[in-house]
Every structure is written in C-alpha cells, then in structure tokens.
CSV table of C-alpha atoms in Angstrom, one decimal:
chain,number,residue,atom,x,y,z
A,23,MET,CA,31.1,15.2,5.9
A,24,ASN,CA,30.2,16.9,9.2
A,25,LEU,CA,27.6,19.6,9.9
A,26,LYS,CA,30.0,22.5,9.5
A,27,GLU,CA,31.2,21.2,6.1
A,28,LEU,CA,27.6,20.6,4.9
A,29,SER,CA,26.7,24.2,6.0
A,30,GLN,CA,29.6,25.6,4.1
A,31,HIS,CA,28.8,23.6,1.0
A,32,LEU,CA,25.2,24.9,1.1
A,33,GLY,CA,26.2,28.5,2.0
A,34,LEU,CA,23.9,28.4,5.0
A,35,SER,CA,24.5,28.7,8.8
A,36,GLN,CA,24.9,25.6,10.8
A,37,THR,CA,21.9,26.6,12.8
A,38,THR,CA,19.7,26.8,9.7
A,39,VAL,CA,21.0,23.5,8.4
A,40,SER,CA,20.5,21.8,11.8
A,41,ARG,CA,16.9,23.1,12.1
A,42,ALA,CA,16.1,22.1,8.5
A,43,LEU,CA,17.3,18.5,9.2
A,44,ASN,CA,15.5,18.3,12.5
A,45,GLY,CA,12.1,19.5,11.1
A,46,TYR,CA,11.8,22.8,12.9
A,47,PRO,CA,8.6,24.6,11.5
A,48,GLU,CA,10.3,28.0,11.2
A,49,VAL,CA,12.5,26.7,8.3
A,50,GLY,CA,10.8,27.3,4.9
A,51,GLU,CA,9.8,24.2,2.9
A,52,ALA,CA,12.1,25.1,0.0
A,53,THR,CA,15.1,25.5,2.3
A,54,ARG,CA,14.2,22.2,4.1
A,55,LYS,CA,14.0,20.3,0.9
A,56,ARG,CA,17.3,21.8,-0.4
A,57,VAL,CA,19.1,20.9,2.8
A,58,THR,CA,17.7,17.4,3.1
A,59,GLU,CA,18.3,16.5,-0.5
A,60,GLU,CA,21.9,17.7,-0.4
A,61,ALA,CA,22.5,15.9,2.9
A,62,HIS,CA,21.3,12.8,1.2
A,63,ARG,CA,23.5,13.3,-1.8
A,64,GLN,CA,26.6,13.9,0.4
A,65,GLY,CA,25.9,11.0,2.7
A,66,TYR,CA,25.6,13.2,5.7
A,67,ARG,CA,24.1,11.6,8.8
A,68,PRO,CA,23.6,13.7,11.9
A,69,ASN,CA,24.6,12.2,15.3
A,70,ALA,CA,21.5,10.4,16.5
A,71,ASN,CA,22.0,11.0,20.2
A,72,ALA,CA,22.8,14.7,19.8
A,73,ARG,CA,19.7,15.1,17.6
A,74,ARG,CA,17.5,13.4,20.1
A,75,LEU,CA,18.7,15.6,22.9
A,76,ALA,CA,18.3,18.7,20.8
A,77,THR,CA,14.8,18.0,19.5
A,78,GLY,CA,13.2,15.5,22.0
A,79,ARG,CA,12.5,13.2,19.0
A,80,SER,CA,13.7,9.8,18.2
A,81,HIS,CA,13.7,10.4,14.4
A,82,VAL,CA,12.3,6.9,13.9
A,83,ILE,CA,9.2,5.8,12.1
A,84,GLY,CA,7.6,2.5,13.2
A,85,TYR,CA,5.9,-0.3,11.3
A,86,VAL,CA,4.3,-3.2,13.1
A,87,PHE,CA,3.4,-6.5,11.4
A,88,PRO,CA,2.3,-9.9,12.6
A,89,SER,CA,4.8,-12.8,12.5
A,90,ASP,CA,3.3,-14.0,9.2
A,91,ARG,CA,5.8,-15.4,6.8
A,92,SER,CA,3.5,-14.5,3.8
A,93,ILE,CA,3.6,-10.8,4.8
A,94,MET,CA,7.4,-10.7,5.3
A,95,ILE,CA,8.1,-12.1,1.9
A,96,ASP,CA,5.3,-10.2,0.2
A,97,PRO,CA,6.9,-8.1,-2.6
A,98,ILE,CA,4.0,-5.6,-2.3
A,99,PHE,CA,5.0,-5.0,1.4
A,100,SER,CA,8.6,-4.7,0.4
A,101,ASP,CA,8.0,-2.2,-2.3
A,102,PHE,CA,5.9,0.0,0.0
A,103,ILE,CA,8.6,0.0,2.7
A,104,ALA,CA,11.2,0.8,0.1
A,105,GLY,CA,9.3,3.8,-1.1
A,106,ALA,CA,8.7,5.0,2.5
A,107,ALA,CA,12.3,4.4,3.5
A,108,ASP,CA,13.6,6.5,0.6
A,109,ILE,CA,11.7,9.6,1.9
A,110,GLN,CA,12.4,8.9,5.6
A,111,SER,CA,16.1,8.5,5.0
A,112,MET,CA,16.3,11.7,3.0
A,113,ARG,CA,14.6,13.5,5.9
A,114,GLY,CA,17.0,11.9,8.5
A,115,PHE,CA,14.5,9.4,9.9
A,116,GLU,CA,15.2,5.7,10.5
A,117,THR,CA,12.8,2.9,9.8
A,118,LEU,CA,11.9,0.5,12.6
A,119,LEU,CA,10.1,-2.8,11.6
A,120,HIS,CA,8.5,-5.0,14.3
A,121,ALA,CA,7.5,-8.4,13.0
A,122,GLY,CA,5.5,-10.6,15.4
A,123,GLY,CA,7.0,-12.2,18.4
A,124,GLU,CA,5.2,-12.6,21.7
A,125,GLU,CA,3.8,-9.1,21.9
A,126,ASN,CA,0.7,-8.4,20.0
A,127,GLU,CA,0.4,-5.3,17.8
A,128,MET,CA,-1.4,-3.2,20.4
A,129,ALA,CA,1.2,-3.9,23.0
A,130,VAL,CA,4.0,-2.8,20.6
A,131,TYR,CA,2.2,0.5,20.0
A,132,ARG,CA,2.0,1.1,23.8
A,133,ARG,CA,5.7,0.3,24.2
A,134,TYR,CA,6.6,2.6,21.3
A,135,ALA,CA,4.7,5.5,22.8
A,136,GLU,CA,5.7,5.0,26.5
A,137,GLY,CA,9.3,4.7,25.6
A,138,GLY,CA,9.5,7.4,23.0
A,139,LEU,CA,11.0,4.9,20.6
A,140,VAL,CA,9.3,6.3,17.5
A,141,ASP,CA,7.9,9.7,16.5
A,142,GLY,CA,5.0,8.1,14.5
A,143,VAL,CA,3.7,4.9,12.9
A,144,VAL,CA,2.2,3.8,9.7
A,145,VAL,CA,-0.9,1.6,10.0
A,146,GLN,CA,-1.0,-1.1,7.3
A,147,ALA,CA,-3.9,-3.3,6.1
A,148,PRO,CA,-6.7,-1.6,7.9
A,149,HIS,CA,-9.7,-3.7,8.8
A,150,MET,CA,-13.4,-2.9,8.2
A,151,ASP,CA,-13.6,-2.3,12.0
A,152,ASP,CA,-10.1,-1.5,13.3
A,153,PRO,CA,-9.4,-1.0,17.0
A,154,ARG,CA,-5.8,0.3,16.4
A,155,LEU,CA,-7.0,3.9,15.6
A,156,ALA,CA,-8.6,4.4,19.0
A,157,LEU,CA,-5.5,3.1,20.8
A,158,LEU,CA,-3.2,5.4,18.8
A,159,ASP,CA,-5.4,8.4,19.5
A,160,SER,CA,-5.3,7.6,23.2
A,161,LEU,CA,-1.5,7.3,23.1
A,162,ASP,CA,-1.2,10.6,21.2
A,163,LEU,CA,1.1,9.0,18.7
A,164,PRO,CA,1.0,10.5,15.2
A,165,TYR,CA,0.0,8.0,12.5
A,166,VAL,CA,-1.1,7.7,8.9
A,167,VAL,CA,-3.3,4.8,7.7
A,168,HIS,CA,-2.4,3.2,4.4
A,169,GLY,CA,-6.0,2.6,3.3
A,170,ARG,CA,-9.2,3.4,5.2
A,171,VAL,CA,-11.1,1.8,8.0
A,172,GLY,CA,-14.4,0.6,6.5
A,173,THR,CA,-16.7,3.5,5.6
A,174,ARG,CA,-15.0,5.8,8.2
A,175,GLN,CA,-13.1,8.6,6.6
A,176,ASP,CA,-13.0,11.4,9.2
A,177,GLY,CA,-10.9,11.9,12.3
A,178,TYR,CA,-7.6,10.3,11.1
A,179,ALA,CA,-5.0,10.7,8.4
A,180,TRP,CA,-5.1,8.3,5.5
A,181,LEU,CA,-4.0,7.7,1.9
A,182,ASP,CA,-6.0,5.2,-0.1
A,183,ILE,CA,-6.6,4.2,-3.7
A,184,ASP,CA,-10.1,4.0,-5.2
A,185,ASN,CA,-10.5,0.2,-4.9
A,186,ARG,CA,-14.2,0.3,-5.5
A,187,GLY,CA,-13.8,2.4,-8.7
A,188,ALA,CA,-11.0,0.3,-9.9
A,189,PHE,CA,-12.8,-3.0,-9.8
A,190,HIS,CA,-16.0,-1.5,-11.0
A,191,LYS,CA,-14.2,-0.3,-14.1
A,192,ALA,CA,-12.5,-3.7,-14.6
A,193,THR,CA,-15.7,-5.7,-14.3
A,194,LYS,CA,-17.7,-3.2,-16.4
A,195,LEU,CA,-15.1,-3.6,-19.2
A,196,LEU,CA,-15.8,-7.4,-19.2
A,197,THR,CA,-19.6,-7.0,-19.1
A,198,ASP,CA,-19.3,-4.6,-22.0
A,199,LEU,CA,-17.4,-7.3,-23.9
A,200,GLY,CA,-20.3,-9.7,-23.3
A,201,HIS,CA,-19.0,-11.7,-20.3
A,202,THR,CA,-21.7,-12.8,-17.9
A,203,ARG,CA,-19.8,-15.3,-15.7
A,204,ILE,CA,-16.9,-13.3,-14.3
A,205,GLY,CA,-14.9,-14.9,-11.4
A,206,LEU,CA,-13.3,-12.8,-8.6
A,207,LEU,CA,-10.1,-13.8,-6.9
A,208,ASN,CA,-9.8,-11.3,-4.0
A,209,GLY,CA,-7.8,-10.6,-0.9
A,210,LEU,CA,-9.1,-11.3,2.7
A,211,GLU,CA,-12.4,-9.5,2.9
A,212,TYR,CA,-12.2,-8.4,6.5
A,213,LEU,CA,-9.6,-6.0,5.1
A,214,THR,CA,-11.1,-2.8,3.8
A,215,TYR,CA,-9.4,-2.7,0.4
A,216,ALA,CA,-10.7,-6.2,-0.4
A,217,GLN,CA,-14.2,-5.5,0.7
A,218,HIS,CA,-14.2,-2.3,-1.4
A,219,ARG,CA,-13.0,-4.2,-4.5
A,220,ARG,CA,-15.7,-6.8,-4.0
A,221,GLU,CA,-18.3,-4.0,-3.8
A,222,GLY,CA,-17.0,-2.4,-7.1
A,223,TYR,CA,-17.2,-5.8,-8.8
A,224,GLU,CA,-20.7,-6.5,-7.5
A,225,LYS,CA,-21.9,-3.0,-8.5
A,226,ALA,CA,-20.8,-3.6,-12.2
A,227,LEU,CA,-22.7,-6.9,-12.2
A,228,HIS,CA,-25.8,-5.4,-10.8
A,229,GLU,CA,-25.7,-2.6,-13.3
A,230,ARG,CA,-25.8,-5.2,-16.1
A,231,GLY,CA,-28.6,-7.2,-14.4
A,232,LEU,CA,-26.2,-10.1,-13.6
A,233,ALA,CA,-26.5,-12.1,-10.4
A,234,VAL,CA,-23.6,-12.3,-7.9
A,235,ASP,CA,-22.5,-16.0,-7.8
A,236,PRO,CA,-20.5,-16.8,-4.6
A,237,SER,CA,-19.4,-20.1,-6.3
A,238,ILE,CA,-17.1,-18.2,-8.7
A,239,MET,CA,-15.6,-15.9,-6.0
A,240,PHE,CA,-12.6,-16.4,-3.7
A,241,SER,CA,-11.3,-14.5,-0.7
A,242,GLY,CA,-7.9,-15.3,0.7
A,243,GLN,CA,-4.2,-14.6,0.8
A,244,LEU,CA,-2.8,-12.9,-2.3
A,245,THR,CA,-0.4,-15.7,-3.2
A,246,GLU,CA,0.7,-17.3,-6.5
A,247,GLU,CA,-0.5,-20.7,-5.2
A,248,ASN,CA,-4.0,-19.4,-4.4
A,249,GLY,CA,-4.1,-17.9,-7.8
A,250,TYR,CA,-3.2,-21.2,-9.4
A,251,ARG,CA,-5.5,-23.4,-7.3
A,252,GLN,CA,-8.6,-21.1,-7.4
A,253,ALA,CA,-8.3,-20.3,-11.1
A,254,LYS,CA,-7.9,-24.0,-11.9
A,255,ARG,CA,-11.0,-24.8,-9.8
A,256,LEU,CA,-13.1,-22.2,-11.4
A,257,LEU,CA,-12.0,-22.9,-15.0
A,258,GLN,CA,-12.8,-26.6,-14.5
A,259,SER,CA,-16.3,-25.9,-13.2
A,260,GLN,CA,-19.4,-26.0,-15.3
A,261,PRO,CA,-20.4,-23.6,-16.6
A,262,ARG,CA,-17.0,-22.1,-16.2
A,263,PRO,CA,-16.3,-18.4,-16.0
A,264,THR,CA,-15.2,-16.8,-19.2
A,265,ALA,CA,-13.2,-14.1,-17.3
A,266,LEU,CA,-11.4,-13.6,-14.0
A,267,VAL,CA,-10.7,-10.4,-12.1
A,268,MET,CA,-7.8,-10.7,-9.6
A,269,SER,CA,-6.5,-8.6,-6.8
A,270,SER,CA,-2.8,-9.0,-7.3
A,271,MET,CA,-0.2,-9.8,-9.9
A,272,LEU,CA,0.9,-12.8,-7.7
A,273,MET,CA,-2.6,-14.3,-8.2
A,274,VAL,CA,-2.3,-13.5,-11.9
A,275,SER,CA,0.9,-15.5,-12.1
A,276,GLY,CA,-0.7,-18.5,-10.6
A,277,ALA,CA,-3.8,-18.1,-12.8
A,278,LEU,CA,-1.7,-18.1,-15.9
A,279,ARG,CA,-0.1,-21.4,-14.9
A,280,ALA,CA,-3.6,-22.9,-14.5
A,281,VAL,CA,-4.8,-21.5,-17.8
A,282,HIS,CA,-1.9,-22.9,-19.7
A,283,GLU,CA,-2.2,-26.3,-18.0
A,284,LEU,CA,-5.9,-26.5,-19.1
A,285,GLY,CA,-4.9,-25.7,-22.7
A,286,LEU,CA,-6.9,-22.4,-22.8
A,287,ALA,CA,-5.8,-19.2,-24.6
A,288,VAL,CA,-5.7,-16.0,-22.6
A,289,GLY,CA,-7.8,-13.2,-24.3
A,290,THR,CA,-9.7,-15.7,-26.4
A,291,ASP,CA,-10.9,-18.6,-24.2
A,292,VAL,CA,-10.7,-16.7,-21.0
A,293,SER,CA,-10.1,-13.0,-20.3
A,294,LEU,CA,-7.9,-11.9,-17.3
A,295,ILE,CA,-7.6,-8.6,-15.5
A,296,GLY,CA,-5.3,-8.1,-12.5
A,297,HIS,CA,-4.4,-5.3,-10.1
A,298,ASP,CA,-0.8,-4.1,-10.8
A,299,ASP,CA,1.2,-2.4,-8.0
A,300,GLY,CA,4.0,-1.6,-10.4
A,301,LEU,CA,6.3,-4.3,-9.1
A,302,PRO,CA,9.5,-4.4,-11.3
A,303,PHE,CA,9.7,-8.2,-11.6
A,304,LEU,CA,6.0,-8.7,-12.5
A,305,ASN,CA,5.6,-6.6,-15.7
A,306,ALA,CA,2.1,-6.7,-16.9
A,307,GLU,CA,3.0,-5.3,-20.3
A,308,GLY,CA,5.7,-7.9,-20.8
A,309,LEU,CA,3.4,-10.9,-20.5
A,310,VAL,CA,2.2,-12.7,-23.6
A,311,PRO,CA,-0.4,-11.6,-24.2
A,312,SER,CA,0.1,-8.3,-22.3
A,313,LEU,CA,-2.2,-8.1,-19.3
A,314,THR,CA,-5.1,-5.7,-18.8
A,315,THR,CA,-4.7,-4.1,-15.4
A,316,THR,CA,-6.0,-1.7,-12.8
A,317,SER,CA,-2.8,0.1,-11.9
A,318,SER,CA,-1.4,2.1,-9.0
A,319,SER,CA,2.2,2.2,-7.8
A,320,ILE,CA,2.6,0.8,-4.3
A,321,ARG,CA,6.1,2.3,-4.1
A,322,ALA,CA,4.7,5.8,-4.8
A,323,ALA,CA,2.1,5.2,-2.1
A,324,GLY,CA,4.8,4.3,0.4
A,325,SER,CA,6.7,7.5,-0.4
A,326,ARG,CA,3.6,9.7,-0.1
A,327,VAL,CA,2.5,8.1,3.2
A,328,ALA,CA,5.9,8.8,4.6
A,329,GLU,CA,5.7,12.4,3.5
A,330,LEU,CA,2.3,12.8,5.1
A,331,LEU,CA,3.4,11.3,8.4
A,332,LEU,CA,6.6,13.4,8.6
A,333,SER,CA,4.5,16.5,8.0
A,334,LEU,CA,2.2,15.6,10.9
A,335,ILE,CA,5.2,15.0,13.1
A,336,GLU,CA,6.7,18.4,12.3
A,337,ASN,CA,3.4,20.2,12.7
A,338,THR,CA,1.1,18.4,15.2
A,339,ASN,CA,-1.6,21.1,14.8
A,340,ALA,CA,-1.9,20.7,11.0
A,341,ASP,CA,-5.1,19.4,9.4
A,342,LEU,CA,-5.2,15.6,9.1
A,343,PRO,CA,-4.3,14.8,5.5
A,344,GLN,CA,-6.7,12.6,3.6
A,345,GLU,CA,-5.9,11.5,0.0
A,346,MET,CA,-7.8,9.3,-2.4
A,347,TRP,CA,-5.8,8.3,-5.5
A,348,SER,CA,-7.6,7.3,-8.7
A,349,VAL,CA,-6.7,4.0,-10.3
A,350,ASP,CA,-6.1,3.6,-14.1
A,351,LEU,CA,-7.6,0.8,-16.1
A,352,ILE,CA,-5.1,-0.1,-18.8
A,353,VAL,CA,-6.6,-2.3,-21.5
A,354,ARG,CA,-4.2,-4.8,-23.2
A,355,GLY,CA,-4.3,-8.1,-24.9
A,356,SER,CA,-5.6,-10.4,-22.1
A,357,THR,CA,-9.2,-9.2,-22.5
A,358,GLY,CA,-11.4,-9.9,-25.4
A,359,PRO,CA,-15.1,-10.6,-26.3
A,360,VAL,CA,-16.9,-13.5,-24.6
A,361,PRO,CA,-16.1,-16.8,-26.5
A,362,GLY,CA,-18.8,-17.8,-28.9
C-alpha cells in the first residue's frame, strides 16, 4: 500500500496523512492516532529518504548500552525494548541499538547528535550521579530517562516507578508477620533504582526498631546464579534470615533452587518476596507456592517512555514530562508468619 492508497482508505488528503505520519504539530492528536494505527494495520511504511528530506528528521530512536553480555541477554531489557519498539514502529520510527564496541557511551551520543542519526535517545539504568544528562543537554538531543538520577527530579524528562515505596511495603509486610531477620538481594547500588529499593527496605526496618545488618544484604547483577549463590549463603548462615526480599524474578528463580536444595519450605521455613516486571516466562502466580511480589510491567514502561520521547520530538517546546508510577504489592503464598 502506498501513500495515495492509504489516504483513500482513510478518506483523508495525502497531505494530512503525510503530516500525521511525520509528526507535524498542526495535525490533531485524534487524527494522528487514527492515521498511525491504520498505517500499522495495513503495513504501510513511508519512504525513509523522502521522509527525512521532507522533515529534516531521521525518524530513529537510539538506545546505547555497554558491551555487557548480561545486559544483552537480560529479559527485562528485552521486554522494555519490545514495548518501546511497538510504539515507535506504529509512529513510523525505527529503533537503533548500539551495544558496546570501542566507543564509550558518551562518544556514541556525540556521534548521534553530530550526524543527525537519531531524533532522540532513551537513557537506561541512570546512576545516582549521572554525567550523561549534562552531555545530552549540551548536544540539544531530546531524551527521556527510564528512572531518575539520584535525588534529582527537575530539569529533565523521566519515567520511574516508586522503588522506595515498593520495597518499604514488601519489607513492612514481613515485619508485620513477625520477621526480624530479613535478607535483601538487590541490584548494583550505584544505580538509582537499587539505592532507592535499599532505602525503602531500611526504612521499614527502622520503623520496627530493627537494625540494618549488612551481612544479610547483597548488591550485584540481577542474575539467576547470584540469586542461587547468595540465597544459599544467607540461608546457611547462623542465625539465618527467615525471609528474603529480592529485586528481580531472575534472583527469585535462583533463590528457589537454593531453598529446595536446603530442604526448606517456601512460605513456612522461609518467606520470599520478589519484584515482578511481568515477564511472560517467569509467572509469579504460577509458582508453587505462588510468589508474593511488588509488581510493575516493564513492557508498559517501555511503551510509555517511547510515547513521552516522541511527544518531545514533535514539540520541543513542551513541558518536560515526569511520571512516577506506583507499584502494587500482591500477597500470595510465599509469605507467612515467622517460623516458631
């Protein structure tokens, strides 16, 4: 299907359809949505070179990652990109992934901006003190941060989940059940999300008058192997934790292996809570017993971040979007009272 046929199918002029697909601000949002959704259904793809000449845009969104094998095979990363790509494709934008190589991330951003290779970028895994934002501001390259940079909230576009609140609720549930030794298996704590999760965990302990014990806490890559090794280490210590709070379902998978090897019963001998990003092949409800989780869809986050970035690209004078998503605590069978 070409532009003329798509226009006739929609009952709109070719100019209106072209402007809707290319993000012109004078096209109403309802019309833009109708055109882009129908173009997606019909498999219409505008000519990239003609579109770039007409708009001065590349219609490409960039993602830059280090050459870290654990990131490239991380299902959380994959699900986020899938959600973002769905929206970008519907709006006629391609997805450009840069993974490692000799260039560092800052050099890639400079090359993207100087060459006009992308119209905007998504910043992933923000640090507590992150130099990428100052660089992107200086390059005048639109961006949205998935997460936040430390305690800084103003001056940039972001979407984050309430990591502090999520792990406060999870830990409080356990203290309400009588647990006093609660282990934490967390991500790398130079990353903002992991630091916020630790703060929420510690807040719940302090509220109950419990000391924070670094010996039953772990910070590292969110892998199944780390979940297994660290859960086994903690559950073999004396006195052992009676509950574990974990930052990913991959860690939960490893922890379950350790629990079973040690002959312990989940929900009775040890309570488990994990963070669930809604990954289709790690179903918290389908485990036996079903897993208590803090829950927020990473795929939905990817879709929303893409929407926010495309809005910034289409209207560079718009207010910078900033969204905080609440996180649900879903109580299931993996949590129970402290063992007698």
